[in-house]
Structure formats: structure tokens, C-alpha cells
Short mmCIF file of C-alpha atoms and ligand atoms in Angstrom, two decimals:
data_model
loop_
_atom_site.label_atom_id
_atom_site.label_comp_id
_atom_site.label_asym_id
_atom_site.label_seq_id
_atom_site.Cartn_x
_atom_site.Cartn_y
_atom_site.Cartn_z
CA MET G 1 -4.30 -34.77 -23.20
CA SER G 2 -3.74 -37.06 -20.59
CA ALA G 3 -6.22 -37.13 -17.42
CA VAL G 4 -4.45 -35.68 -14.20
CA VAL G 5 -4.23 -38.13 -10.85
CA ILE G 6 -3.57 -38.12 -7.20
CA SER G 7 -1.46 -41.01 -7.04
CA GLY G 8 -0.10 -40.78 -3.48
CA THR G 9 -0.40 -39.00 -0.12
CA GLY G 10 1.91 -38.81 3.05
CA LEU G 11 1.26 -37.79 6.42
CA TYR G 12 4.03 -36.83 9.18
CA THR G 13 2.38 -36.83 12.87
CA PRO G 14 4.48 -34.94 15.39
CA PRO G 15 5.96 -36.89 18.24
CA HIS G 16 3.81 -35.26 21.19
CA THR G 17 -0.09 -35.22 21.85
CA ILE G 18 -1.68 -32.88 24.39
CA THR G 19 -5.03 -34.06 25.47
CA ASN G 20 -7.55 -31.50 26.52
CA ALA G 21 -7.05 -32.42 30.13
CA GLU G 22 -3.55 -31.55 30.04
CA LEU G 23 -4.00 -28.14 28.12
CA VAL G 24 -6.99 -26.93 30.41
CA ALA G 25 -4.77 -28.13 33.35
CA SER G 26 -2.05 -25.83 32.04
CA PHE G 27 -4.38 -22.80 30.63
CA ASN G 28 -6.02 -22.66 34.31
CA ALA G 29 -2.75 -22.65 36.31
CA TYR G 30 -1.72 -19.65 33.82
CA VAL G 31 -5.07 -18.11 34.72
CA ASP G 32 -4.25 -18.49 38.43
CA LEU G 33 -1.01 -17.14 37.95
CA PHE G 34 -2.16 -14.08 36.03
CA ASN G 35 -4.90 -13.17 38.50
CA ALA G 36 -2.91 -13.71 41.61
CA GLU G 37 -0.20 -11.11 39.94
CA HIS G 38 -2.82 -8.72 39.00
CA ALA G 39 -4.81 -8.85 42.05
CA ALA G 40 -4.53 -5.28 42.99
CA GLU G 41 -5.44 -4.12 39.46
CA ILE G 42 -8.42 -6.39 39.40
CA GLU G 43 -9.57 -5.16 42.68
CA ALA G 44 -9.19 -1.36 41.17
CA GLY G 45 -11.30 -2.65 38.01
CA THR G 46 -8.27 -1.63 35.92
CA VAL G 47 -7.67 -5.26 34.65
CA GLN G 48 -10.13 -7.77 33.86
CA PRO G 49 -9.59 -11.13 35.75
CA LEU G 50 -8.94 -13.82 33.22
CA ALA G 51 -11.62 -17.07 33.25
CA HIS G 52 -10.58 -20.75 33.39
CA SER G 53 -11.29 -22.74 30.46
CA SER G 54 -12.89 -26.25 30.34
CA VAL G 55 -12.71 -29.36 28.45
CA GLU G 56 -16.20 -29.45 28.15
CA PHE G 57 -16.77 -26.61 26.62
CA ILE G 58 -13.97 -27.56 24.07
CA GLU G 59 -15.54 -30.70 23.28
CA LYS G 60 -18.85 -29.62 22.84
CA ALA G 61 -17.95 -26.22 20.90
CA SER G 62 -15.27 -27.80 18.57
CA GLY G 63 -15.29 -31.91 18.81
CA ILE G 64 -11.39 -31.58 19.35
CA LYS G 65 -10.03 -34.16 21.94
CA SER G 66 -6.42 -33.95 21.57
CA ARG G 67 -3.90 -32.33 19.45
CA TYR G 68 -0.12 -33.07 18.35
CA VAL G 69 2.73 -30.95 18.65
CA MET G 70 6.24 -30.55 17.91
CA GLU G 71 7.27 -29.63 21.43
CA LYS G 72 4.96 -29.70 24.31
CA THR G 73 6.94 -28.53 27.54
CA GLY G 74 6.99 -24.87 26.70
CA ILE G 75 3.21 -24.69 25.42
CA LEU G 76 2.32 -26.54 28.83
CA ASP G 77 4.46 -24.24 30.98
CA PRO G 78 1.99 -21.66 32.67
CA LYS G 79 4.78 -19.07 32.58
CA ARG G 80 5.85 -19.49 28.72
CA MET G 81 2.70 -20.87 26.94
CA TYR G 82 4.23 -21.23 23.37
CA PRO G 83 6.59 -24.07 22.20
CA ARG G 84 10.33 -24.10 22.88
CA PHE G 85 12.17 -24.57 19.60
CA GLN G 86 16.07 -24.41 19.06
CA GLU G 87 17.40 -22.00 16.41
CA ARG G 88 18.69 -23.81 13.50
CA SER G 89 21.87 -22.91 11.28
CA ASP G 90 21.83 -22.18 7.86
CA ASP G 91 23.17 -25.46 6.83
CA GLN G 92 20.56 -27.46 8.66
CA LEU G 93 17.19 -28.44 7.12
CA SER G 94 14.72 -26.01 8.66
CA MET G 95 11.93 -27.47 11.01
CA LEU G 96 9.07 -26.58 8.49
CA ALA G 97 10.97 -28.21 5.36
CA GLU G 98 12.08 -31.09 7.49
CA ILE G 99 8.50 -31.92 8.37
CA GLY G 100 7.50 -31.30 4.92
CA VAL G 101 10.18 -33.92 3.58
CA GLU G 102 8.94 -36.47 5.85
CA ALA G 103 5.49 -36.45 4.68
CA ALA G 104 6.82 -35.93 0.91
CA LYS G 105 8.87 -39.00 1.27
CA LYS G 106 5.61 -41.14 2.24
CA ALA G 107 3.62 -39.63 -0.35
CA LEU G 108 6.34 -40.47 -2.78
CA ALA G 109 6.24 -44.01 -1.50
CA ALA G 110 2.90 -44.49 -2.04
CA ALA G 111 3.00 -43.14 -5.58
CA GLY G 112 5.77 -45.30 -6.39
CA LYS G 113 7.90 -42.38 -7.44
CA THR G 114 11.28 -40.96 -6.25
CA GLY G 115 12.37 -37.31 -5.96
CA ALA G 116 13.80 -37.53 -9.24
CA ASP G 117 10.50 -38.18 -10.77
CA VAL G 118 8.82 -34.74 -9.46
CA ASP G 119 9.51 -31.72 -11.52
CA GLY G 120 7.25 -29.39 -9.41
CA VAL G 121 7.14 -28.41 -5.69
CA ILE G 122 4.66 -26.39 -3.84
CA CYS G 123 4.60 -25.87 -0.41
CA ALA G 124 1.26 -24.39 0.59
CA CYS G 125 0.64 -23.72 4.19
CA SER G 126 -0.62 -20.90 6.62
CA ASN G 127 2.35 -20.07 8.25
CA LEU G 128 5.98 -19.68 6.38
CA GLN G 129 9.39 -20.08 8.87
CA ARG G 130 11.02 -17.46 6.98
CA ALA G 131 11.13 -14.98 4.08
CA TYR G 132 13.49 -16.80 1.61
CA PRO G 133 14.89 -18.85 0.31
CA ALA G 134 11.19 -20.47 -0.19
CA ILE G 135 10.53 -23.61 2.11
CA ALA G 136 9.49 -25.21 -1.47
CA ILE G 137 12.97 -24.72 -2.74
CA GLU G 138 14.57 -26.48 0.25
CA ILE G 139 12.56 -29.40 0.27
CA GLN G 140 13.10 -30.01 -3.48
CA ASN G 141 17.01 -29.82 -2.64
CA ALA G 142 16.45 -32.43 -0.06
CA ILE G 143 14.50 -34.89 -1.93
CA GLY G 144 16.44 -34.58 -5.32
CA ALA G 145 13.54 -33.16 -7.34
CA GLY G 146 13.95 -31.02 -10.57
CA GLY G 147 11.80 -28.50 -12.17
CA TYR G 148 10.79 -25.55 -10.07
CA ALA G 149 9.72 -25.15 -6.66
CA PHE G 150 7.60 -22.10 -4.70
CA ASP G 151 5.94 -21.15 -1.50
CA MET G 152 2.19 -20.30 -1.32
CA ASN G 153 0.01 -18.93 1.30
CA VAL G 154 -3.74 -19.11 1.43
CA ALA G 155 -4.35 -19.96 5.05
CA CYS G 156 -6.35 -23.14 5.63
CA SER G 157 -7.31 -23.21 1.90
CA ALA G 158 -3.79 -23.31 0.92
CA ALA G 159 -3.66 -27.12 0.23
CA THR G 160 -6.78 -27.25 -2.45
CA PHE G 161 -5.35 -23.92 -3.90
CA GLY G 162 -1.92 -25.56 -4.04
CA LEU G 163 -3.66 -28.73 -5.90
CA GLU G 164 -5.26 -26.27 -8.27
CA GLN G 165 -1.68 -25.13 -9.22
CA ALA G 166 -0.62 -28.53 -9.78
CA VAL G 167 -3.21 -29.77 -11.73
CA ASN G 168 -3.13 -26.73 -14.19
CA ALA G 169 0.87 -27.11 -14.28
CA ILE G 170 0.37 -30.75 -15.17
CA ARG G 171 -2.30 -29.77 -17.93
CA ASN G 172 -0.46 -27.03 -19.46
CA GLY G 173 2.83 -28.92 -19.80
CA SER G 174 4.86 -27.22 -17.32
CA ALA G 175 5.27 -29.92 -15.01
CA LYS G 176 4.67 -33.70 -15.26
CA CYS G 177 4.69 -34.82 -11.53
CA VAL G 178 4.28 -32.17 -8.80
CA LEU G 179 4.42 -32.90 -5.04
CA VAL G 180 2.01 -30.32 -2.98
CA ILE G 181 2.96 -30.05 0.75
CA ASN G 182 1.50 -28.81 3.56
CA PRO G 183 3.68 -28.41 6.49
CA GLU G 184 1.86 -26.80 9.45
CA ILE G 185 3.92 -25.78 12.61
CA THR G 186 0.65 -24.03 13.96
CA SER G 187 1.97 -24.22 17.39
CA GLY G 188 4.26 -21.27 16.44
CA HIS G 189 1.60 -18.87 15.83
CA GLN G 190 -1.43 -20.21 17.98
CA GLU G 191 -2.02 -18.03 21.05
CA TRP G 192 -2.10 -20.52 23.72
CA LYS G 193 -2.78 -17.57 26.33
CA ASP G 194 -6.50 -17.08 24.80
CA ARG G 195 -9.38 -19.02 26.11
CA ASP G 196 -11.41 -18.36 22.97
CA CYS G 197 -8.93 -20.12 21.02
CA HIS G 198 -6.17 -21.92 23.04
CA PHE G 199 -7.38 -25.54 22.29
CA ILE G 200 -7.97 -24.93 18.33
CA PHE G 201 -4.73 -25.86 16.46
CA GLY G 202 -2.58 -28.62 15.86
CA ASP G 203 1.04 -29.31 14.19
CA VAL G 204 1.14 -31.68 11.17
CA ALA G 205 2.49 -31.98 7.71
CA THR G 206 0.75 -33.80 4.86
CA ALA G 207 1.99 -34.16 0.95
CA THR G 208 0.08 -35.24 -2.22
CA VAL G 209 1.54 -36.47 -5.37
CA VAL G 210 -0.04 -35.04 -8.62
CA GLU G 211 0.86 -36.30 -11.98
CA ARG G 212 -0.06 -37.19 -15.52
CA ALA G 213 -2.34 -40.30 -15.54
CA ASP G 214 -0.11 -41.71 -18.30
CA THR G 215 2.85 -41.73 -15.87
CA ALA G 216 0.86 -43.03 -12.63
CA THR G 217 1.71 -46.82 -11.73
CA SER G 218 0.36 -46.58 -7.89
CA SER G 219 -2.17 -49.26 -7.13
CA GLU G 220 -4.64 -46.41 -6.02
CA GLN G 221 -5.28 -43.16 -8.06
CA TRP G 222 -7.93 -40.59 -8.13
CA GLU G 223 -8.48 -38.55 -11.05
CA VAL G 224 -9.21 -34.76 -10.92
CA LEU G 225 -12.01 -33.81 -12.37
CA GLY G 226 -12.12 -30.23 -11.66
CA SER G 227 -11.25 -27.58 -8.92
CA LYS G 228 -12.95 -24.27 -7.88
CA LEU G 229 -11.26 -21.42 -5.80
CA ALA G 230 -12.78 -18.19 -4.49
CA THR G 231 -11.74 -15.56 -1.85
CA LEU G 232 -13.90 -13.07 -0.18
CA PHE G 233 -12.10 -10.63 1.94
CA SER G 234 -12.97 -10.85 5.82
CA ASN G 235 -11.02 -9.48 9.03
CA ASN G 236 -12.64 -12.45 10.66
CA ILE G 237 -9.49 -14.36 10.88
CA ARG G 238 -6.40 -12.43 11.00
CA ASN G 239 -2.59 -12.33 12.11
CA ASN G 240 -0.74 -8.99 11.89
CA PHE G 241 2.65 -10.55 12.20
CA GLY G 242 4.78 -9.40 9.23
CA TYR G 243 8.22 -7.95 8.15
CA LEU G 244 6.98 -4.55 8.44
CA ASN G 245 6.04 -4.81 12.17
CA ARG G 246 9.78 -3.73 13.09
CA SER G 247 9.66 -0.38 11.20
CA GLU G 248 6.17 0.13 12.72
CA ASP G 249 7.91 -0.13 16.29
CA SER G 250 5.05 -2.34 17.13
CA ASP G 251 5.27 -4.55 19.98
CA PRO G 252 6.26 -8.11 18.55
CA THR G 253 4.34 -9.80 21.40
CA ALA G 254 1.19 -7.94 21.12
CA ARG G 255 -2.06 -10.01 20.58
CA ASP G 256 -2.56 -8.83 17.04
CA LYS G 257 0.49 -10.69 16.24
CA THR G 258 -0.48 -14.13 16.60
CA PHE G 259 -3.91 -16.18 15.53
CA ARG G 260 -7.13 -14.46 16.11
CA GLN G 261 -10.75 -14.58 15.22
CA GLU G 262 -14.32 -13.99 15.57
CA GLY G 263 -15.12 -17.82 15.85
CA ARG G 264 -18.76 -17.52 15.86
CA LYS G 265 -19.00 -14.92 12.89
CA VAL G 266 -16.59 -17.27 10.93
CA PHE G 267 -18.78 -20.35 11.57
CA LYS G 268 -22.16 -18.42 10.66
CA GLU G 269 -20.80 -17.08 7.60
CA VAL G 270 -18.40 -19.63 5.89
CA VAL G 271 -20.90 -22.50 6.16
CA PRO G 272 -23.30 -21.03 3.86
CA ILE G 273 -20.03 -20.05 1.60
CA ALA G 274 -18.62 -23.25 1.65
CA ALA G 275 -21.77 -25.21 0.86
CA ALA G 276 -22.89 -22.98 -1.89
CA HIS G 277 -19.32 -23.40 -3.53
CA ILE G 278 -19.38 -27.06 -3.55
CA GLU G 279 -22.87 -27.20 -4.94
CA SER G 280 -22.39 -24.83 -7.72
CA GLN G 281 -19.08 -26.79 -8.36
CA LEU G 282 -20.89 -30.25 -8.53
CA GLY G 283 -23.60 -28.75 -10.42
CA ALA G 284 -21.25 -27.63 -13.19
CA LEU G 285 -19.64 -31.02 -13.57
CA GLY G 286 -23.36 -32.25 -13.60
CA ILE G 287 -23.00 -34.16 -10.09
CA ALA G 288 -25.50 -34.47 -7.62
CA PRO G 289 -24.36 -33.94 -4.08
CA THR G 290 -26.02 -37.25 -3.08
CA ASP G 291 -23.87 -39.10 -5.75
CA VAL G 292 -20.66 -37.94 -3.91
CA ARG G 293 -19.69 -40.98 -1.58
CA ARG G 294 -17.25 -38.70 0.55
CA TYR G 295 -16.53 -35.26 1.46
CA TRP G 296 -13.20 -34.63 2.86
CA LEU G 297 -13.70 -31.26 4.40
CA HIS G 298 -11.40 -28.92 6.29
CA GLN G 299 -11.36 -29.68 9.87
CA ALA G 300 -11.90 -26.82 12.11
CA ASN G 301 -15.49 -27.51 13.50
CA LEU G 302 -17.64 -31.01 14.04
CA SER G 303 -20.88 -29.11 13.84
CA MET G 304 -19.67 -26.77 10.97
CA ASN G 305 -18.71 -29.89 8.76
CA GLN G 306 -21.89 -31.57 9.53
CA LEU G 307 -24.01 -28.28 8.75
CA ILE G 308 -22.22 -28.05 5.41
CA VAL G 309 -22.67 -31.70 4.25
CA LYS G 310 -26.43 -31.78 5.66
CA LYS G 311 -27.15 -28.56 3.67
CA LEU G 312 -25.76 -30.47 0.58
CA ILE G 313 -27.35 -33.98 1.07
CA GLY G 314 -30.28 -33.07 3.14
CA ALA G 315 -29.73 -35.95 5.42
CA GLU G 316 -27.87 -36.29 8.71
CA VAL G 317 -24.34 -36.81 8.35
CA THR G 318 -22.20 -39.84 8.94
CA PRO G 319 -18.41 -40.37 9.38
CA GLU G 320 -19.05 -42.59 6.20
CA VAL G 321 -19.76 -39.44 4.45
CA ALA G 322 -17.65 -36.91 6.06
CA PRO G 323 -14.95 -38.44 8.09
CA LEU G 324 -13.51 -36.36 11.28
CA ILE G 325 -9.97 -36.58 12.31
CA LEU G 326 -10.45 -33.02 14.23
CA ASP G 327 -11.22 -34.91 17.11
CA GLU G 328 -7.64 -36.44 17.31
CA TYR G 329 -5.29 -33.77 15.21
CA ALA G 330 -7.42 -30.35 15.86
CA ASN G 331 -7.44 -27.92 13.51
CA THR G 332 -4.16 -28.43 11.35
CA SER G 333 -5.10 -25.35 9.03
CA SER G 334 -4.17 -26.38 5.23
CA ALA G 335 -3.53 -29.83 6.08
CA GLY G 336 -6.79 -30.77 7.46
CA SER G 337 -8.72 -32.06 4.42
CA ILE G 338 -5.66 -33.70 3.16
CA ILE G 339 -5.35 -35.95 6.41
CA ALA G 340 -9.09 -36.73 6.03
CA PHE G 341 -8.60 -37.65 2.43
CA HIS G 342 -5.22 -39.48 3.45
CA THR G 343 -6.99 -41.64 6.35
CA ALA G 344 -10.41 -42.32 5.10
CA ARG G 345 -10.77 -43.31 1.52
CA THR G 346 -9.09 -46.85 0.58
CA ASP G 347 -12.68 -48.57 1.29
CA LEU G 348 -13.93 -46.91 -1.61
CA PRO G 349 -14.71 -48.95 -4.65
CA ALA G 350 -13.27 -47.69 -8.32
CA GLY G 351 -15.66 -45.11 -9.69
CA SER G 352 -16.41 -43.21 -6.31
CA LEU G 353 -16.62 -39.56 -6.31
CA GLY G 354 -15.21 -37.39 -3.78
CA VAL G 355 -14.67 -33.86 -2.67
CA ILE G 356 -12.02 -32.45 -0.93
CA CYS G 357 -12.90 -28.98 0.50
CA SER G 358 -11.22 -26.30 2.42
CA PHE G 359 -12.33 -23.12 3.88
CA GLY G 360 -10.79 -20.53 6.34
CA ALA G 361 -8.93 -17.07 6.64
CA GLY G 362 -9.38 -14.65 3.77
CA TYR G 363 -12.03 -16.01 3.69
CA SER G 364 -11.00 -18.45 1.00
CA VAL G 365 -12.67 -21.86 -0.24
CA GLY G 366 -11.11 -24.29 -2.49
CA SER G 367 -12.72 -27.75 -3.43
CA VAL G 368 -11.38 -30.40 -5.42
CA VAL G 369 -13.73 -33.19 -7.09
CA VAL G 370 -12.10 -36.58 -7.63
CA ARG G 371 -13.06 -39.95 -8.71
CA LYS G 372 -11.32 -43.05 -8.11
CA ARG G 373 -9.69 -45.02 -10.89
N1 LIG N 1 -13.92 -22.70 28.09
C1 LIG N 1 -14.89 -22.28 28.67
N2 LIG N 1 -15.61 -21.54 28.01
C2 LIG N 1 -15.39 -20.62 26.97
C3 LIG N 1 -13.94 -21.03 26.33
C4 LIG N 1 -13.09 -21.98 26.90
N3 LIG N 1 -11.93 -22.51 26.52
N4 LIG N 1 -13.95 -20.10 25.19
C5 LIG N 1 -14.66 -19.52 25.35
N5 LIG N 1 -15.72 -19.78 26.44
C6 LIG N 1 -17.31 -19.23 26.53
C7 LIG N 1 -17.25 -17.84 25.75
O1 LIG N 1 -16.70 -16.64 26.70
C8 LIG N 1 -18.87 -17.52 25.68
O2 LIG N 1 -19.31 -17.20 27.24
P1 LIG N 1 -20.60 -16.42 26.91
O3 LIG N 1 -21.77 -17.13 26.47
O4 LIG N 1 -20.87 -16.24 28.44
O5 LIG N 1 -20.50 -15.21 26.46
C9 LIG N 1 -18.90 -19.00 25.20
O6 LIG N 1 -18.29 -19.96 25.86
C10 LIG N 1 -19.44 -19.15 24.13
O7 LIG N 1 -18.41 -18.62 23.11
P2 LIG N 1 -18.21 -18.74 21.72
O8 LIG N 1 -19.37 -18.04 21.31
O9 LIG N 1 -16.72 -18.27 21.30
O10 LIG N 1 -18.14 -20.25 21.30
P3 LIG N 1 -18.76 -20.77 19.99
O11 LIG N 1 -19.85 -21.86 20.27
O12 LIG N 1 -18.69 -20.08 18.82
O13 LIG N 1 -17.29 -21.52 19.76
C11 LIG N 1 -15.56 -22.07 18.21
C12 LIG N 1 -16.15 -21.42 19.80
C13 LIG N 1 -15.22 -23.37 18.55
C14 LIG N 1 -13.92 -21.30 18.10
C15 LIG N 1 -16.44 -22.09 17.29
O14 LIG N 1 -17.05 -20.53 16.99
C16 LIG N 1 -15.70 -22.12 15.94
O15 LIG N 1 -15.17 -23.26 15.93
N6 LIG N 1 -15.93 -21.40 14.59
C17 LIG N 1 -15.35 -21.51 13.42
C18 LIG N 1 -13.89 -21.22 13.33
C19 LIG N 1 -13.21 -21.56 12.21
O16 LIG N 1 -13.83 -22.11 11.43
N7 LIG N 1 -12.10 -20.73 12.12
C20 LIG N 1 -11.27 -21.15 10.84
C21 LIG N 1 -9.67 -20.97 11.39
S1 LIG N 1 -8.68 -21.54 10.56
C22 LIG N 1 -8.05 -20.89 9.49
O17 LIG N 1 -8.48 -20.27 8.83
C23 LIG N 1 -6.35 -20.58 9.42
C24 LIG N 1 -5.66 -19.76 9.86
C25 LIG N 1 -4.43 -19.94 9.98
C26 LIG N 1 -3.89 -20.84 10.82
C27 LIG N 1 -2.98 -20.31 11.92
C28 LIG N 1 -2.21 -21.27 13.02
C29 LIG N 1 -1.99 -20.67 14.26
#
């Protein structure tokens, strides 16, 4: 049976950047407006005043310096604090499909393939724009792919979970060439008014071509040696937005209908889970963690990644071992580890071992071990 390889990746980066300084200035203007509007209730003790955010805190606590977004004027407007998008008609490509197609075209070009070579499309991300038809089917149609397509959501781990579905489909013969696409317009479900998390996310799309080694022609290929997925229920990262909200007569703008988390608990609980997960997968493959040249990890927090890799290799972690894209892109949910893989791999020689690993809401953790051919 043919080996399965990743033969190309693609990255779509949105046109607008928001620096921490811009973000904090608009957030603090929102806070001042809120506190002025609620001065009497704050004075009476019935409303808690809001506190300013700070660039220093964001950079120290997370490592994030900027993020890309699809639209920034709405986010930075202290009287709005979320992006301003135009509704599209049914015969236009939806926004999520549009950025997915952009990333897919780049991945196909890198793999030396066209849409016609693809017989499986998986749209794996943390926020889907609509219930149906699947965004993946819209993308399949837009790129002229055959076979089948479906959407899946495992939040930040959607990309690695999607890669495993692609690899399995190829191994069992139900597809020959699968595109895994991770379009993330996180700005639509980020809570820009919450000081604890307003700095966390950014928008982006990534795509990965997975195919049989005997059909792959690209100059750079990474054989998939194995993948391992795990989930463990937790409420520490949660968003209650959903199709039953209307019938529940709940407030569609209530705080629980956008992203929220217990960041510190997530940090503490997920670091050991992710490190043990990778260690056990490498062990099963007979690979020592120190033999791995690069760890392309989920990009949520700089110290988190350094701790995970330090637990594995027992030494201080350099960007050579665990590349960082979080400073520029922020947390792009499922796309983060794929952006790291996309931007930091060509320097490695043939035979190099690497791990793509994501972790996040669920909790969920997924890892894919690859070797350069
Ligand atoms: N500015 C200044 N001070 C602040 C700010 C701010 N913006 N925010 C909080 N503070 C204050 C707090 O009030 C607190 O003050 P005090 O000590 O007086 O109580 C102090 O700073 C410390 O606060 P925290 O304990 O919250 O700070 P941490 O050091 O824990 O850092 C982080 C917060 C950066 C959030 C950190 O906990 C972290 O990164 N944790 C990991 C989170 C993680 O990995 N989450 C994964 C989520 S991603 C995912 O699963 C995908 C979901 C789907 C995507 C949806 C897209 C919208």
C-alpha cells in the first residue's frame, strides 16, 4: 500500500492588521465610555466598573503582538467592538469559503495539483458560517474538485483531526487526494469587549494537500508516519451560540454566545495533557522526543508551547525547535499549527522528523508525526 504524504500547504492572510497598541486604545476608549454611561450605577455599587487593558500585559501573558482580521473598523469602533461584514446573496461565494478557496489554490499550486485532482475536501475549523450546505461542498464546487466534501468542527484541534480523516480516507482507498482546509474568521465570535480575552484571536485560512505518495510530484513531501487524537470534556473553553438559541428565547448578544474561557485553568490543565499525548505517540512509533527536529504546535500562548516542548526534550526551547507565529498572527484556532508548519519547514533536510500538534476546546488534542522525504 502506498505511503501517504502532505505534498503542499497554502496560507491566506487577511488584508488588515491590528497591533496591540491600536487594540488597547480602542478597548480603553470603550471602557471609558461604559464607565461614564454607568457612572451612577457604579457609584451606587450596582454595576462594576470596567478596567483598562494594557499592551504590556498582553505581550507578557501571551506573546501576541498583532493579529490579522478581515475587517478592522467595526472592531476598533468603541461603540461597536465587532467586525462589520456585508451579508452576501446565496449565489455569491460565502466569506468562509472565499478565504478557504484562496488558501486551497496556494496549497494545490505548491503540490502541483489542480482542483480536478482532488476527490475529497474537508473544511475543518472552529466556527462555521451557516448550518448547510456545507462550506466544504461550496469550496469543492469552487475549485472544481470531485469526490465528496464535509465540514467538521473540533475547535482549535480541527486541523489535526481533519488531517487524520484525510490520511485514513486515502489509506482505506475512499479517496486519493484530499484537501483539508481551515478557514478561521475568529473575529466574528471573539468577545472584543472582554479584557480577559479581547487580544487573543486573529483571522486566517490554511489548506493542506494530503495524497498517496505514488501520485505526489511536488519537490517537498512529508510522509505521515502516524496520527493520534484524544478528547476530554471540559467547560473551560465554551461558546453557547447555536441553532436552539432562538427557541430558548435567550439573548443572542449575551456573553455566553461568544468565546469565553478560564484561561489560567486551560493553561495549567492542557500543558501536561499535550506533552503526555505527544510523548506517548512518539513512544509508540519508537521515536525519542529529542529526535524530533521541529514541533509545529498550536499557537495559543508562547509560554505554554515552551513548557510543552521543555517537558518533552528537557532543554530550553528555541524557535528552531518550536517556531512561533503567534506574535504576528495571534491565536488563529485550528490554523495555528498549520501556519507554523507552512512557514517554518523548508530549511529542514530529508529524513527530518516533525510533529504537528494542536490542542484546545473540548478539551481536544491531536498530533501528526511526519518525516521529510
Ligand atoms: N490587560 C491588563 N490586565 C489584564 C488583562 C488585560 N487585557 N486581562 C486580564 N488582566 C489581569 C487580570 O484581571 C488578572 O489580575 P489580578 O491578578 O489582579 O486578578 C491578571 O491580569 C492575570 O490574569 P489571568 O490570570 O487571566 O492571566 P494569565 O496570566 O492566565 O494570562 C491568558 C491569560 C493569556 C489568556 C492565558 O491564561 C492563556 O493563554 N491561557 C491558555 C489559553 C488557551 O490556550 N486557550 C485555548 C483557547 S483557543 C481554542 O480552543 C479555540 C476555541 C475556538 C475559537 C473561537 C474563536 C473566537
